[in-house]
């Protein structure tokens, strides 16, 4: 067997192995992970979202004066090389930013009844949000009522 043929076979085997590893690791995990809302909302990023209050689950809030609508925010982030906490928190903050921008654009000052959406069901919790964490991507889907308090 010639050196060129051996080299060609070796290159093919290496490419096959890399492709197999990459494709199996990309879909190997999609876990529901619960993360602290308080920890995420106490970051400097979350504190920069001014002018809008956020109320999670059935958390009490002042009387609603005007309901602007129910909105959903679906955000993903690169999870490669990051911990679940880091990637999930980043996706959560992106989703909160989206709800913040929606509230401002609707002339509202709060988002209430914020819930996580995972695998087709809503999870209403005052303490934790749900993130779908994977090896490559983490996802946070939130929905809430945009209102004037």
Short mmCIF file of C-alpha atoms in Angstrom, two decimals:
data_model
loop_
_atom_site.label_atom_id
_atom_site.label_comp_id
_atom_site.label_asym_id
_atom_site.label_seq_id
_atom_site.Cartn_x
_atom_site.Cartn_y
_atom_site.Cartn_z
CA UNK A 1 0.00 0.00 0.00
CA UNK A 2 1.43 3.36 -0.99
CA UNK A 3 2.12 6.16 1.49
CA UNK A 4 -0.37 8.41 -0.30
CA UNK A 5 -3.12 5.79 0.05
CA UNK A 6 -2.33 5.24 3.74
CA UNK A 7 -2.39 8.97 4.35
CA UNK A 8 -5.71 9.28 2.52
CA UNK A 9 -7.24 6.45 4.58
CA UNK A 10 -5.92 7.96 7.82
CA UNK A 11 -7.33 11.39 6.95
CA UNK A 12 -10.70 9.81 6.12
CA UNK A 13 -10.79 7.91 9.43
CA UNK A 14 -9.88 11.05 11.40
CA UNK A 15 -12.55 13.13 9.64
CA UNK A 16 -15.13 10.38 10.25
CA UNK A 17 -14.20 10.19 13.95
CA UNK A 18 -14.41 13.96 14.41
CA UNK A 19 -17.77 14.10 12.63
CA UNK A 20 -19.13 11.23 14.71
CA UNK A 21 -17.92 12.79 17.96
CA UNK A 22 -19.25 16.25 17.10
CA UNK A 23 -22.68 15.03 16.05
CA UNK A 24 -23.11 12.76 19.06
CA UNK A 25 -22.02 15.42 21.55
CA UNK A 26 -24.26 18.05 19.96
CA UNK A 27 -27.43 16.08 20.58
CA UNK A 28 -26.32 14.06 23.57
CA UNK A 29 -27.93 16.28 26.19
CA UNK A 30 -31.03 18.41 26.54
CA UNK A 31 -31.67 18.53 30.28
CA UNK A 32 -34.25 20.55 32.17
CA UNK A 33 -32.23 22.57 34.67
CA UNK A 34 -33.69 24.81 37.37
CA UNK A 35 -31.82 28.00 38.17
CA UNK A 36 -32.30 30.76 40.76
CA UNK A 37 -34.32 33.77 39.61
CA UNK A 38 -32.88 35.84 42.47
CA UNK A 39 -29.29 35.10 41.46
CA UNK A 40 -29.97 36.09 37.86
CA UNK A 41 -31.97 39.21 38.76
CA UNK A 42 -29.22 40.39 41.12
CA UNK A 43 -26.67 40.63 38.29
CA UNK A 44 -25.59 44.02 36.99
CA UNK A 45 -27.10 43.10 33.62
CA UNK A 46 -30.57 42.55 35.10
CA UNK A 47 -30.30 45.68 37.23
CA UNK A 48 -29.69 47.70 34.05
CA UNK A 49 -33.23 46.88 32.84
CA UNK A 50 -34.82 49.92 34.49
CA UNK A 51 -38.34 51.28 34.20
CA UNK A 52 -39.99 47.86 34.28
CA UNK A 53 -40.76 45.67 37.28
CA UNK A 54 -40.77 41.87 37.00
CA UNK A 55 -43.05 39.56 39.01
CA UNK A 56 -42.56 35.81 38.76
CA UNK A 57 -45.18 33.11 39.18
CA UNK A 58 -47.97 34.18 41.51
CA UNK A 59 -45.81 36.80 43.22
CA UNK A 60 -47.99 39.63 44.57
CA UNK A 61 -47.91 42.96 42.76
CA UNK A 62 -49.78 46.26 42.83
CA UNK A 63 -53.18 46.49 41.16
CA UNK A 64 -53.15 46.19 37.37
CA UNK A 65 -54.47 49.37 35.75
CA UNK A 66 -54.11 48.23 32.15
CA UNK A 67 -53.31 44.88 30.52
CA UNK A 68 -51.27 45.21 27.32
CA UNK A 69 -51.06 41.53 26.41
CA UNK A 70 -49.40 38.20 27.08
CA UNK A 71 -46.02 37.85 25.41
CA UNK A 72 -43.47 35.09 24.99
CA UNK A 73 -39.70 35.37 24.79
CA UNK A 74 -37.63 32.45 23.48
CA UNK A 75 -33.88 32.85 23.81
CA UNK A 76 -30.95 30.53 23.20
CA UNK A 77 -27.27 30.95 23.87
CA UNK A 78 -24.06 29.18 23.07
CA UNK A 79 -23.38 26.69 25.88
CA UNK A 80 -20.17 25.23 24.49
CA UNK A 81 -17.47 25.33 27.17
CA UNK A 82 -19.79 27.00 29.69
CA UNK A 83 -21.38 25.67 32.86
CA UNK A 84 -25.15 25.14 32.87
CA UNK A 85 -25.44 27.99 35.38
CA UNK A 86 -23.53 30.41 33.16
CA UNK A 87 -25.28 29.56 29.89
CA UNK A 88 -28.75 29.30 31.44
CA UNK A 89 -28.37 32.60 33.25
CA UNK A 90 -27.27 34.27 30.01
CA UNK A 91 -30.30 32.88 28.13
CA UNK A 92 -32.60 33.94 31.00
CA UNK A 93 -31.23 37.49 31.00
CA UNK A 94 -31.72 37.65 27.22
CA UNK A 95 -35.34 36.57 27.66
CA UNK A 96 -35.88 39.13 30.44
CA UNK A 97 -34.35 41.82 28.24
CA UNK A 98 -36.80 40.92 25.48
CA UNK A 99 -39.76 41.18 27.89
CA UNK A 100 -38.34 44.47 29.20
CA UNK A 101 -38.15 45.90 25.68
CA UNK A 102 -41.67 44.68 24.90
CA UNK A 103 -43.04 46.32 28.05
CA UNK A 104 -41.39 49.63 27.18
CA UNK A 105 -42.62 49.50 23.59
CA UNK A 106 -46.18 48.84 24.83
CA UNK A 107 -46.02 51.75 27.28
CA UNK A 108 -46.12 49.37 30.26
CA UNK A 109 -44.16 49.40 33.50
CA UNK A 110 -44.32 45.76 34.59
CA UNK A 111 -44.37 42.16 33.49
CA UNK A 112 -46.38 39.92 35.82
CA UNK A 113 -47.14 36.19 36.01
CA UNK A 114 -43.79 35.34 34.39
CA UNK A 115 -43.53 31.60 33.78
CA UNK A 116 -40.97 29.29 32.21
CA UNK A 117 -42.13 27.20 29.29
CA UNK A 118 -40.52 23.81 28.84
CA UNK A 119 -41.56 20.82 26.73
CA UNK A 120 -44.98 22.32 26.10
CA UNK A 121 -45.92 23.07 29.70
CA UNK A 122 -45.68 26.22 31.80
CA UNK A 123 -43.78 26.22 35.07
CA UNK A 124 -44.89 28.96 37.42
CA UNK A 125 -42.36 29.57 40.19
CA UNK A 126 -41.27 32.58 42.23
CA UNK A 127 -37.82 31.16 43.01
CA UNK A 128 -36.58 29.28 39.93
CA UNK A 129 -36.76 29.36 36.16
CA UNK A 130 -36.37 26.34 33.89
CA UNK A 131 -33.65 26.14 31.27
CA UNK A 132 -33.09 23.46 28.64
CA UNK A 133 -29.33 22.94 28.90
CA UNK A 134 -27.31 21.09 26.29
CA UNK A 135 -23.71 20.60 25.31
CA UNK A 136 -23.91 23.22 22.58
CA UNK A 137 -27.02 25.34 23.25
CA UNK A 138 -29.05 26.38 26.31
CA UNK A 139 -32.60 27.70 25.93
CA UNK A 140 -34.92 29.71 28.15
CA UNK A 141 -38.52 30.37 27.14
CA UNK A 142 -40.54 32.81 29.27
CA UNK A 143 -44.04 34.20 29.02
CA UNK A 144 -45.68 36.94 31.01
CA UNK A 145 -48.38 39.57 31.08
CA UNK A 146 -47.24 43.07 30.13
CA UNK A 147 -49.17 45.57 32.24
CA UNK A 148 -49.39 49.07 33.63
CA UNK A 149 -49.45 49.07 37.43
#
